[in-house]
Short mmCIF file of C-alpha atoms in Angstrom, two decimals:
data_model
loop_
_atom_site.label_atom_id
_atom_site.label_comp_id
_atom_site.label_asym_id
_atom_site.label_seq_id
_atom_site.Cartn_x
_atom_site.Cartn_y
_atom_site.Cartn_z
CA MET J 1 43.68 -0.80 2.31
CA SER J 2 44.23 1.48 5.27
CA LYS J 3 42.97 0.36 8.72
CA ASN J 4 41.16 2.52 11.14
CA PRO J 5 42.06 2.32 14.80
CA ILE J 6 38.70 3.60 16.18
CA VAL J 7 35.99 1.47 14.69
CA LYS J 8 36.33 -2.12 15.90
CA GLY J 9 32.96 -3.76 15.41
CA LYS J 10 30.43 -2.12 13.17
CA LEU J 11 29.82 1.20 11.55
CA VAL J 12 26.05 1.74 11.30
CA CYS J 13 24.87 4.66 9.11
CA VAL J 14 21.52 6.40 9.24
CA ALA J 15 20.01 7.35 5.85
CA LEU J 16 17.26 9.78 5.24
CA ASN J 17 17.68 11.66 8.50
CA ASP J 18 18.03 15.14 7.00
CA ALA J 19 14.69 16.96 7.80
CA GLU J 20 14.89 19.12 4.65
CA GLN J 21 15.29 16.11 2.47
CA PHE J 22 12.74 13.98 4.49
CA ASN J 23 10.07 16.64 4.20
CA ALA J 24 10.87 17.32 0.50
CA MET J 25 10.31 13.50 -0.23
CA GLN J 26 6.75 13.22 1.29
CA ALA J 27 5.18 13.24 -2.12
CA GLU J 28 7.57 10.55 -3.35
CA PHE J 29 7.04 8.43 -0.06
CA ALA J 30 3.32 8.18 -0.96
CA GLU J 31 4.15 6.34 -4.14
CA ALA J 32 5.48 3.01 -4.93
CA PRO J 33 7.83 1.43 -3.83
CA TYR J 34 7.61 3.26 -0.56
CA LYS J 35 3.87 3.71 -0.01
CA GLY J 36 4.40 5.62 3.21
CA ALA J 37 7.23 7.46 4.84
CA PRO J 38 9.54 5.13 6.96
CA GLN J 39 8.39 4.91 10.51
CA GLN J 40 11.76 3.72 11.73
CA PRO J 41 15.44 4.94 11.09
CA VAL J 42 16.75 3.65 7.76
CA LEU J 43 19.97 2.01 8.48
CA TYR J 44 22.92 0.73 6.45
CA PHE J 45 26.27 -0.74 7.30
CA LYS J 46 29.67 0.39 5.92
CA PRO J 47 31.65 -2.94 6.34
CA HIS J 48 35.25 -3.50 7.28
CA ASN J 49 36.68 -3.14 3.85
CA THR J 50 35.31 0.48 3.68
CA TRP J 51 36.95 1.76 6.88
CA SER J 52 39.65 4.31 6.19
CA THR J 53 41.40 7.20 7.93
CA ASP J 54 41.83 10.93 8.10
CA GLY J 55 44.36 11.86 5.35
CA ALA J 56 43.73 8.70 3.31
CA VAL J 57 43.24 8.55 -0.46
CA VAL J 58 39.86 7.17 -1.17
CA GLU J 59 39.89 4.77 -4.10
CA TRP J 60 37.85 5.83 -7.13
CA ALA J 61 35.11 3.23 -7.43
CA GLN J 62 35.28 0.40 -9.99
CA VAL J 63 31.89 -0.75 -11.27
CA ASP J 64 31.90 -4.06 -13.00
CA GLY J 65 35.65 -3.58 -13.53
CA SER J 66 35.43 -0.08 -15.06
CA PRO J 67 35.84 3.27 -13.34
CA ALA J 68 32.61 4.73 -11.98
CA GLU J 69 31.15 7.60 -13.87
CA GLN J 70 30.24 9.45 -10.71
CA MET J 71 30.84 9.31 -6.93
CA VAL J 72 29.26 11.47 -4.20
CA VAL J 73 30.11 12.27 -0.58
CA GLY J 74 28.31 13.16 2.59
CA ALA J 75 29.74 13.83 6.05
CA SER J 76 28.11 12.94 9.34
CA LEU J 77 28.78 13.37 12.98
CA ALA J 78 29.77 10.05 14.39
CA VAL J 79 29.14 8.57 17.84
CA VAL J 80 31.84 6.31 19.15
CA PHE J 81 30.64 3.91 21.87
CA GLY J 82 32.75 3.40 25.05
CA LYS J 83 30.39 0.94 26.81
CA GLU J 84 28.08 -1.90 25.67
CA CYS J 85 24.68 -0.38 25.02
CA CYS J 86 21.58 -2.55 24.90
CA ARG J 87 17.99 -1.38 24.99
CA VAL J 88 18.73 1.96 26.63
CA SER J 89 16.36 4.88 27.10
CA GLU J 90 16.82 8.05 25.29
CA ALA J 91 17.50 9.82 28.69
CA GLU J 92 20.41 7.48 29.46
CA ALA J 93 21.69 6.97 25.88
CA LEU J 94 24.58 9.53 25.89
CA ASN J 95 26.16 7.85 28.87
CA TYR J 96 27.41 5.11 26.68
CA VAL J 97 29.22 7.42 24.27
CA GLU J 98 32.98 7.59 24.52
CA GLY J 99 32.99 10.63 22.26
CA TYR J 100 32.36 12.01 18.87
CA THR J 101 34.19 12.22 15.45
CA LEU J 102 33.40 12.70 11.76
CA VAL J 103 32.73 10.03 9.06
CA HIS J 104 32.95 10.67 5.24
CA ASP J 105 30.55 8.38 3.37
CA PHE J 106 31.78 8.04 -0.32
CA SER J 107 29.35 6.17 -2.50
CA LEU J 108 27.94 5.70 -6.00
CA VAL J 109 24.95 7.88 -6.70
CA GLU J 110 21.95 6.70 -4.78
CA GLN J 111 19.04 5.30 -6.82
CA ASN J 112 16.51 5.44 -4.05
CA TYR J 113 16.20 4.77 -0.33
CA TYR J 114 14.21 1.63 -0.62
CA ARG J 115 16.37 -1.12 -2.16
CA PRO J 116 19.47 -1.92 -0.06
CA ASP J 117 22.28 -0.32 -2.00
CA ILE J 118 25.18 -2.75 -1.04
CA LYS J 119 26.86 -2.18 -4.36
CA GLY J 120 26.85 1.63 -4.02
CA LYS J 121 27.78 1.74 -0.34
CA CYS J 122 30.39 -0.97 0.23
CA LEU J 123 33.21 0.47 -1.86
CA ASP J 124 36.72 -0.27 -0.59
CA THR J 125 38.12 2.70 1.55
CA SER J 126 34.82 4.56 1.20
CA ALA J 127 34.31 5.33 4.91
CA PRO J 128 37.15 7.38 6.38
CA ILE J 129 36.66 8.00 10.08
CA GLY J 130 38.24 10.84 11.98
CA ALA J 131 41.27 10.47 14.13
CA ASP J 132 39.92 12.18 17.17
CA VAL J 133 37.29 10.97 19.64
CA VAL J 134 36.19 14.09 21.41
CA ALA J 135 33.84 14.46 24.46
CA VAL J 136 31.05 16.80 23.75
CA ALA J 137 28.47 18.07 26.21
CA ASP J 138 25.61 18.67 23.73
CA PRO J 139 26.00 16.97 20.32
CA GLN J 140 22.73 18.48 19.10
CA ALA J 141 24.55 21.90 19.10
CA LEU J 142 27.15 20.83 16.54
CA THR J 143 27.28 21.69 12.80
CA VAL J 144 29.02 19.67 10.21
CA VAL J 145 30.55 21.69 7.30
CA THR J 146 31.88 20.03 4.21
CA SER J 147 33.97 21.58 1.42
CA VAL J 148 35.14 20.11 -1.95
CA ASN J 149 38.43 21.80 -3.29
CA GLY J 150 37.89 24.65 -0.79
CA THR J 151 34.19 25.40 -1.67
CA VAL J 152 31.61 24.72 0.92
CA VAL J 153 29.06 22.24 -0.41
CA ASN J 154 27.06 21.34 2.74
CA GLU J 155 26.43 22.89 6.10
CA THR J 156 24.31 20.58 8.34
CA PRO J 157 23.32 21.39 11.86
CA VAL J 158 22.80 18.18 13.88
CA SER J 159 19.62 19.95 15.12
CA GLN J 160 18.33 19.62 11.53
CA LEU J 161 18.20 15.86 11.78
CA VAL J 162 14.83 14.12 11.89
CA ARG J 163 15.99 11.93 14.77
CA GLY J 164 18.53 13.44 17.15
CA VAL J 165 21.54 11.61 18.61
CA ALA J 166 20.12 10.42 21.85
CA GLU J 167 16.88 9.13 20.18
CA LEU J 168 18.84 7.24 17.53
CA ILE J 169 21.14 5.64 20.10
CA SER J 170 18.01 4.46 22.04
CA THR J 171 16.14 3.15 18.95
CA ILE J 172 19.13 1.44 17.52
CA SER J 173 20.06 -0.18 20.87
CA TYR J 174 16.75 -2.00 20.83
CA ILE J 175 17.57 -3.44 17.35
CA MET J 176 21.13 -4.51 18.07
CA THR J 177 23.58 -4.13 20.89
CA LEU J 178 26.14 -1.51 20.41
CA GLN J 179 29.62 -2.44 21.62
CA PRO J 180 32.74 -0.52 22.60
CA GLY J 181 34.38 0.62 19.22
CA ASP J 182 31.11 0.52 17.37
CA VAL J 183 30.22 3.72 15.53
CA ILE J 184 26.94 5.33 14.43
CA ALA J 185 27.00 7.95 11.68
CA VAL J 186 23.88 9.82 12.76
CA GLY J 187 22.89 11.51 9.51
CA PHE J 188 24.17 12.80 6.21
CA PRO J 189 22.93 15.84 4.23
CA GLY J 190 20.13 14.86 1.87
CA GLN J 191 21.96 16.45 -1.09
CA ARG J 192 25.24 14.35 -1.37
CA ALA J 193 28.05 16.39 -3.10
CA PRO J 194 29.42 15.12 -6.46
CA VAL J 195 33.14 14.46 -6.49
CA ALA J 196 35.67 13.76 -9.19
CA PRO J 197 39.02 11.90 -9.29
CA GLY J 198 41.64 13.94 -7.44
CA ASP J 199 39.17 16.10 -5.44
CA LYS J 200 39.98 17.08 -1.89
CA VAL J 201 37.19 16.69 0.57
CA HIS J 202 37.35 18.44 3.98
CA SER J 203 34.78 18.31 6.70
CA VAL J 204 34.82 20.12 10.07
CA ILE J 205 32.95 20.36 13.29
CA ASP J 206 34.12 23.52 14.91
CA GLY J 207 36.06 22.98 18.12
CA VAL J 208 35.74 19.18 17.84
CA THR J 209 37.58 17.66 14.84
CA GLU J 210 38.13 17.70 11.14
CA LEU J 211 38.49 15.10 8.37
CA ASN J 212 40.46 15.37 5.14
CA ASN J 213 40.49 13.01 2.14
CA THR J 214 41.54 12.98 -1.45
CA LEU J 215 39.86 11.07 -4.17
CA GLY J 216 42.12 8.58 -6.01
CA GLN J 217 42.51 8.65 -9.81
CA MET Y 1 27.59 -12.08 23.94
CA SER Y 2 29.84 -14.94 22.80
CA LYS Y 3 32.58 -14.24 20.45
CA ASN Y 4 33.58 -16.15 17.31
CA PRO Y 5 37.16 -16.81 16.43
CA ILE Y 6 36.74 -17.50 12.67
CA VAL Y 7 34.99 -14.46 11.36
CA LYS Y 8 37.04 -11.37 11.77
CA GLY Y 9 35.92 -8.63 9.23
CA LYS Y 10 32.51 -9.16 7.89
CA LEU Y 11 29.83 -11.89 7.42
CA VAL Y 12 28.17 -11.39 4.03
CA CYS Y 13 24.99 -13.38 3.46
CA VAL Y 14 23.32 -14.12 0.15
CA ALA Y 15 19.52 -14.05 0.11
CA LEU Y 16 17.16 -15.46 -2.55
CA ASN Y 17 19.74 -17.95 -3.80
CA ASP Y 18 17.61 -21.14 -3.58
CA ALA Y 19 16.57 -21.97 -7.11
CA GLU Y 20 13.29 -23.55 -5.92
CA GLN Y 21 12.29 -20.36 -4.17
CA PHE Y 22 13.70 -18.11 -6.81
CA ASN Y 23 11.66 -19.79 -9.57
CA ALA Y 24 8.48 -20.03 -7.37
CA MET Y 25 8.83 -16.18 -6.91
CA GLN Y 26 8.80 -15.19 -10.64
CA ALA Y 27 5.17 -14.10 -10.62
CA GLU Y 28 5.76 -12.03 -7.37
CA PHE Y 29 8.83 -10.47 -8.89
CA ALA Y 30 6.85 -9.22 -11.85
CA GLU Y 31 4.82 -7.07 -9.37
CA ALA Y 32 5.53 -4.05 -7.23
CA PRO Y 33 7.77 -3.38 -5.39
CA TYR Y 34 10.30 -5.67 -7.41
CA LYS Y 35 9.12 -5.16 -11.03
CA GLY Y 36 11.61 -7.72 -12.21
CA ALA Y 37 13.79 -10.47 -10.70
CA PRO Y 38 16.99 -9.33 -9.18
CA GLN Y 39 19.85 -9.29 -11.63
CA GLN Y 40 22.61 -9.30 -9.00
CA PRO Y 41 22.94 -11.35 -5.88
CA VAL Y 42 20.88 -9.91 -3.02
CA LEU Y 43 23.35 -9.36 -0.15
CA TYR Y 44 22.87 -8.58 3.51
CA PHE Y 45 25.24 -8.32 6.39
CA LYS Y 46 25.12 -10.05 9.82
CA PRO Y 47 27.03 -7.51 11.96
CA HIS Y 48 29.51 -8.03 14.79
CA ASN Y 49 26.90 -8.36 17.59
CA THR Y 50 25.28 -11.35 15.75
CA TRP Y 51 28.41 -13.53 15.67
CA SER Y 52 28.16 -16.51 17.82
CA THR Y 53 29.40 -20.14 18.07
CA ASP Y 54 28.82 -23.78 17.88
CA GLY Y 55 27.03 -24.88 20.96
CA ALA Y 56 25.89 -21.44 21.89
CA VAL Y 57 22.35 -20.47 23.22
CA VAL Y 58 20.94 -18.04 20.75
CA GLU Y 59 18.98 -15.16 22.41
CA TRP Y 60 15.17 -15.21 21.89
CA ALA Y 61 14.62 -11.94 19.94
CA GLN Y 62 13.06 -8.92 21.71
CA VAL Y 63 11.04 -6.58 19.45
CA ASP Y 64 10.44 -3.11 20.82
CA GLY Y 65 11.32 -4.49 24.28
CA SER Y 66 8.89 -7.65 24.11
CA PRO Y 67 9.67 -11.20 23.14
CA ALA Y 68 9.21 -11.90 19.49
CA GLU Y 69 6.20 -13.94 18.47
CA GLN Y 70 8.13 -15.89 16.01
CA MET Y 71 11.77 -16.64 14.90
CA VAL Y 72 12.97 -18.65 11.93
CA VAL Y 73 16.27 -20.26 11.11
CA GLY Y 74 18.15 -21.29 7.92
CA ALA Y 75 21.55 -22.90 7.55
CA SER Y 76 24.15 -22.15 4.78
CA LEU Y 77 27.48 -23.47 3.64
CA ALA Y 78 30.06 -20.74 4.56
CA VAL Y 79 33.12 -19.68 2.66
CA VAL Y 80 36.07 -18.52 4.96
CA PHE Y 81 38.59 -16.48 3.12
CA GLY Y 82 42.28 -17.04 3.72
CA LYS Y 83 43.70 -14.43 1.25
CA GLU Y 84 42.61 -10.90 0.23
CA CYS Y 85 40.36 -11.33 -2.76
CA CYS Y 86 39.59 -8.40 -4.96
CA ARG Y 87 38.02 -8.58 -8.55
CA VAL Y 88 38.84 -12.18 -9.23
CA SER Y 89 37.54 -14.35 -11.96
CA GLU Y 90 35.15 -17.24 -11.35
CA ALA Y 91 38.00 -19.68 -12.45
CA GLU Y 92 40.48 -18.40 -9.88
CA ALA Y 93 37.84 -17.65 -6.99
CA LEU Y 94 38.30 -20.83 -5.03
CA ASN Y 95 42.11 -20.15 -4.61
CA TYR Y 96 41.28 -17.45 -2.08
CA VAL Y 97 39.27 -19.77 0.19
CA GLU Y 98 40.85 -21.02 3.36
CA GLY Y 99 38.01 -23.57 3.90
CA TYR Y 100 34.34 -24.10 4.49
CA THR Y 101 32.08 -24.20 7.59
CA LEU Y 102 28.38 -23.74 8.42
CA VAL Y 103 26.36 -20.61 9.36
CA HIS Y 104 22.99 -20.56 11.05
CA ASP Y 105 20.99 -17.45 10.29
CA PHE Y 106 18.27 -16.85 13.02
CA SER Y 107 15.96 -13.98 12.26
CA LEU Y 108 12.53 -12.54 12.52
CA VAL Y 109 10.05 -13.80 9.88
CA GLU Y 110 11.05 -12.01 6.55
CA GLN Y 111 8.37 -9.67 5.17
CA ASN Y 112 9.89 -9.57 1.65
CA TYR Y 113 13.22 -9.45 -0.04
CA TYR Y 114 13.11 -5.94 -1.17
CA ARG Y 115 13.31 -3.67 1.92
CA PRO Y 116 16.52 -4.15 3.85
CA ASP Y 117 15.48 -5.95 6.93
CA ILE Y 118 18.03 -4.66 9.42
CA LYS Y 119 15.65 -5.07 12.38
CA GLY Y 120 14.93 -8.75 11.57
CA LYS Y 121 18.55 -9.81 10.65
CA CYS Y 122 20.72 -7.98 13.13
CA LEU Y 123 19.58 -9.73 16.30
CA ASP Y 124 22.20 -10.29 19.04
CA THR Y 125 23.85 -13.77 18.83
CA SER Y 126 21.71 -14.71 15.73
CA ALA Y 127 24.63 -15.92 13.47
CA PRO Y 128 26.55 -18.86 14.92
CA ILE Y 129 29.30 -19.85 12.86
CA GLY Y 130 30.90 -23.42 12.87
CA ALA Y 131 34.06 -24.18 14.82
CA ASP Y 132 35.78 -26.01 11.94
CA VAL Y 133 37.19 -24.55 8.77
CA VAL Y 134 37.60 -27.47 6.42
CA ALA Y 135 39.23 -27.74 2.90
CA VAL Y 136 36.93 -29.09 0.37
CA ALA Y 137 37.73 -30.04 -3.26
CA ASP Y 138 34.36 -29.29 -4.76
CA PRO Y 139 31.98 -27.30 -2.56
CA GLN Y 140 29.17 -27.62 -5.28
CA ALA Y 141 28.99 -31.42 -4.27
CA LEU Y 142 27.95 -30.56 -0.61
CA THR Y 143 24.56 -30.72 0.93
CA VAL Y 144 23.31 -28.90 4.02
CA VAL Y 145 20.90 -30.72 6.27
CA THR Y 146 19.05 -28.90 9.09
CA SER Y 147 17.02 -30.50 11.88
CA VAL Y 148 14.92 -28.89 14.65
CA ASN Y 149 14.52 -31.07 17.82
CA GLY Y 150 15.72 -34.05 15.77
CA THR Y 151 13.41 -33.74 12.86
CA VAL Y 152 14.87 -32.79 9.38
CA VAL Y 153 13.40 -29.47 8.26
CA ASN Y 154 15.68 -28.77 5.34
CA GLU Y 155 17.90 -30.51 3.02
CA THR Y 156 19.62 -28.15 0.47
CA PRO Y 157 22.23 -29.35 -1.99
CA VAL Y 158 24.64 -26.49 -2.90
CA SER Y 159 24.13 -27.46 -6.51
CA GLN Y 160 20.56 -26.23 -6.08
CA LEU Y 161 21.71 -22.56 -5.62
CA VAL Y 162 20.97 -20.05 -8.34
CA ARG Y 163 24.59 -18.83 -8.13
CA GLY Y 164 27.25 -21.28 -7.24
CA VAL Y 165 30.21 -20.66 -4.80
CA ALA Y 166 32.78 -19.72 -7.44
CA GLU Y 167 30.49 -17.33 -9.19
CA LEU Y 168 29.33 -15.68 -6.01
CA ILE Y 169 32.94 -15.13 -4.86
CA SER Y 170 33.87 -13.53 -8.18
CA THR Y 171 30.75 -11.30 -8.30
CA ILE Y 172 31.03 -10.08 -4.69
CA SER Y 173 34.81 -9.50 -5.06
CA TYR Y 174 33.94 -6.89 -7.69
CA ILE Y 175 31.57 -5.11 -5.17
CA MET Y 176 33.94 -5.14 -2.20
CA THR Y 177 37.29 -6.71 -1.28
CA LEU Y 178 37.21 -9.82 0.79
CA GLN Y 179 39.79 -10.03 3.49
CA PRO Y 180 41.26 -13.00 5.49
CA GLY Y 181 38.67 -13.88 8.18
CA ASP Y 182 35.73 -12.53 6.06
CA VAL Y 183 32.89 -15.10 5.58
CA ILE Y 184 30.21 -15.45 2.86
CA ALA Y 185 27.14 -17.54 3.61
CA VAL Y 186 26.32 -18.57 0.05
CA GLY Y 187 22.66 -19.43 0.25
CA PHE Y 188 19.76 -20.56 2.63
CA PRO Y 189 16.79 -22.67 1.92
CA GLY Y 190 13.91 -20.47 0.61
CA GLN Y 191 11.74 -21.92 3.29
CA ARG Y 192 13.13 -21.06 6.70
CA ALA Y 193 12.14 -23.21 9.56
CA PRO Y 194 10.05 -21.81 12.36
CA VAL Y 195 11.61 -22.12 15.91
CA ALA Y 196 10.36 -21.69 19.39
CA PRO Y 197 12.17 -20.85 22.68
CA GLY Y 198 14.27 -23.92 23.82
CA ASP Y 199 14.37 -25.55 20.49
CA LYS Y 200 17.61 -27.42 19.46
CA VAL Y 201 18.83 -26.61 15.87
CA HIS Y 202 21.46 -28.99 14.34
CA SER Y 203 22.86 -28.67 10.82
CA VAL Y 204 25.39 -30.97 9.10
CA ILE Y 205 27.43 -31.15 5.99
CA ASP Y 206 28.41 -34.83 5.82
CA GLY Y 207 32.15 -35.36 6.22
CA VAL Y 208 32.79 -31.59 6.68
CA THR Y 209 31.26 -30.09 9.87
CA GLU Y 210 28.21 -29.69 11.91
CA LEU Y 211 26.62 -26.85 13.98
CA ASN Y 212 24.52 -27.09 17.12
CA ASN Y 213 22.45 -24.33 18.68
CA THR Y 214 19.67 -23.95 21.22
CA LEU Y 215 17.16 -21.07 21.37
CA GLY Y 216 17.04 -19.04 24.60
CA GLN Y 217 13.85 -18.58 26.44
#
């Protein structure tokens, strides 16, 4: 498995942070098992074995020893921490950021957002992280554009997220300390893009960085 | 925060693996939100900021900026990997183990085992890991005994776990590759012990290792 030189401690991902998706799910949230929209950010981890790099081939998932029928991908702006960040206010949150990059989250198709989907999310090499960590004055002004085999499949302005970058950093910093080399992927498009073996996935944030990966066979 | 020299990549914990608890919950599993007992091990991560050491003071949790009303603790036998372990059979699983130690899992009181409890489980310094990694011929023969302020609160034979050590290693190795320095905490007592600020928690596996921690104020 490839290593990644940027993420050192933990890669925290925020699910359900696309406002379009969040609003579209209000009826579903009213029913079981949710019985109400989440009041807090819905977090998951991509562990050590998932961390991969720009240019890497992402392994096609095996499920119970057989190739997965389907995988999906989403891209997110990623916050890379430069300083230890514990219980900080939204106003001071961005002071702890070293810079920004991109994360691809490859996974199995998500069943729902209630049960923790360890099996679908912890696939080896399924979290490539961009090579550049870039200082940005206003992360809310950025847009993440993802293409599969040259066709744009998602275009997500960071301003479309339910919770913005500074709010997320503040909230998460009250749950767990963020350390230098920790990364938060702030939000993925609600509609993950289906991918097939051999597909080429390209994401870009204009003027900041880009991330290229190929699916294995 | 203290560092831990043993765990390098990820600390995977197995919930709901105490047979007494699992059997007692069958009626509850039949209802929402579960609608059926889990067919797979229920896993959660204790991330980097939780890793702590034998002898360490464990921070009393802060919830939304105020001291938590209650914390609980459970102890588990912990498997430390010495070799990369990917899709291995139950019969060969133990060949990838460097040795065994103890893990304390301090957390907020668990609400249920369905929703991922990131907030309750990812508390800073809440996962002390023993200092010794000890070779053991038969991990199923071990018993974990935990005391709070000198009174035994739990005594859990590994043989009482729903899924044993070799089966867990095999199953988890099909979900994600386990790398040298990764640790699996194989199962905690269903009844976690309540703790208060200043309490002393001591766990021991006879002839293998012990783990001592004190709760902060």
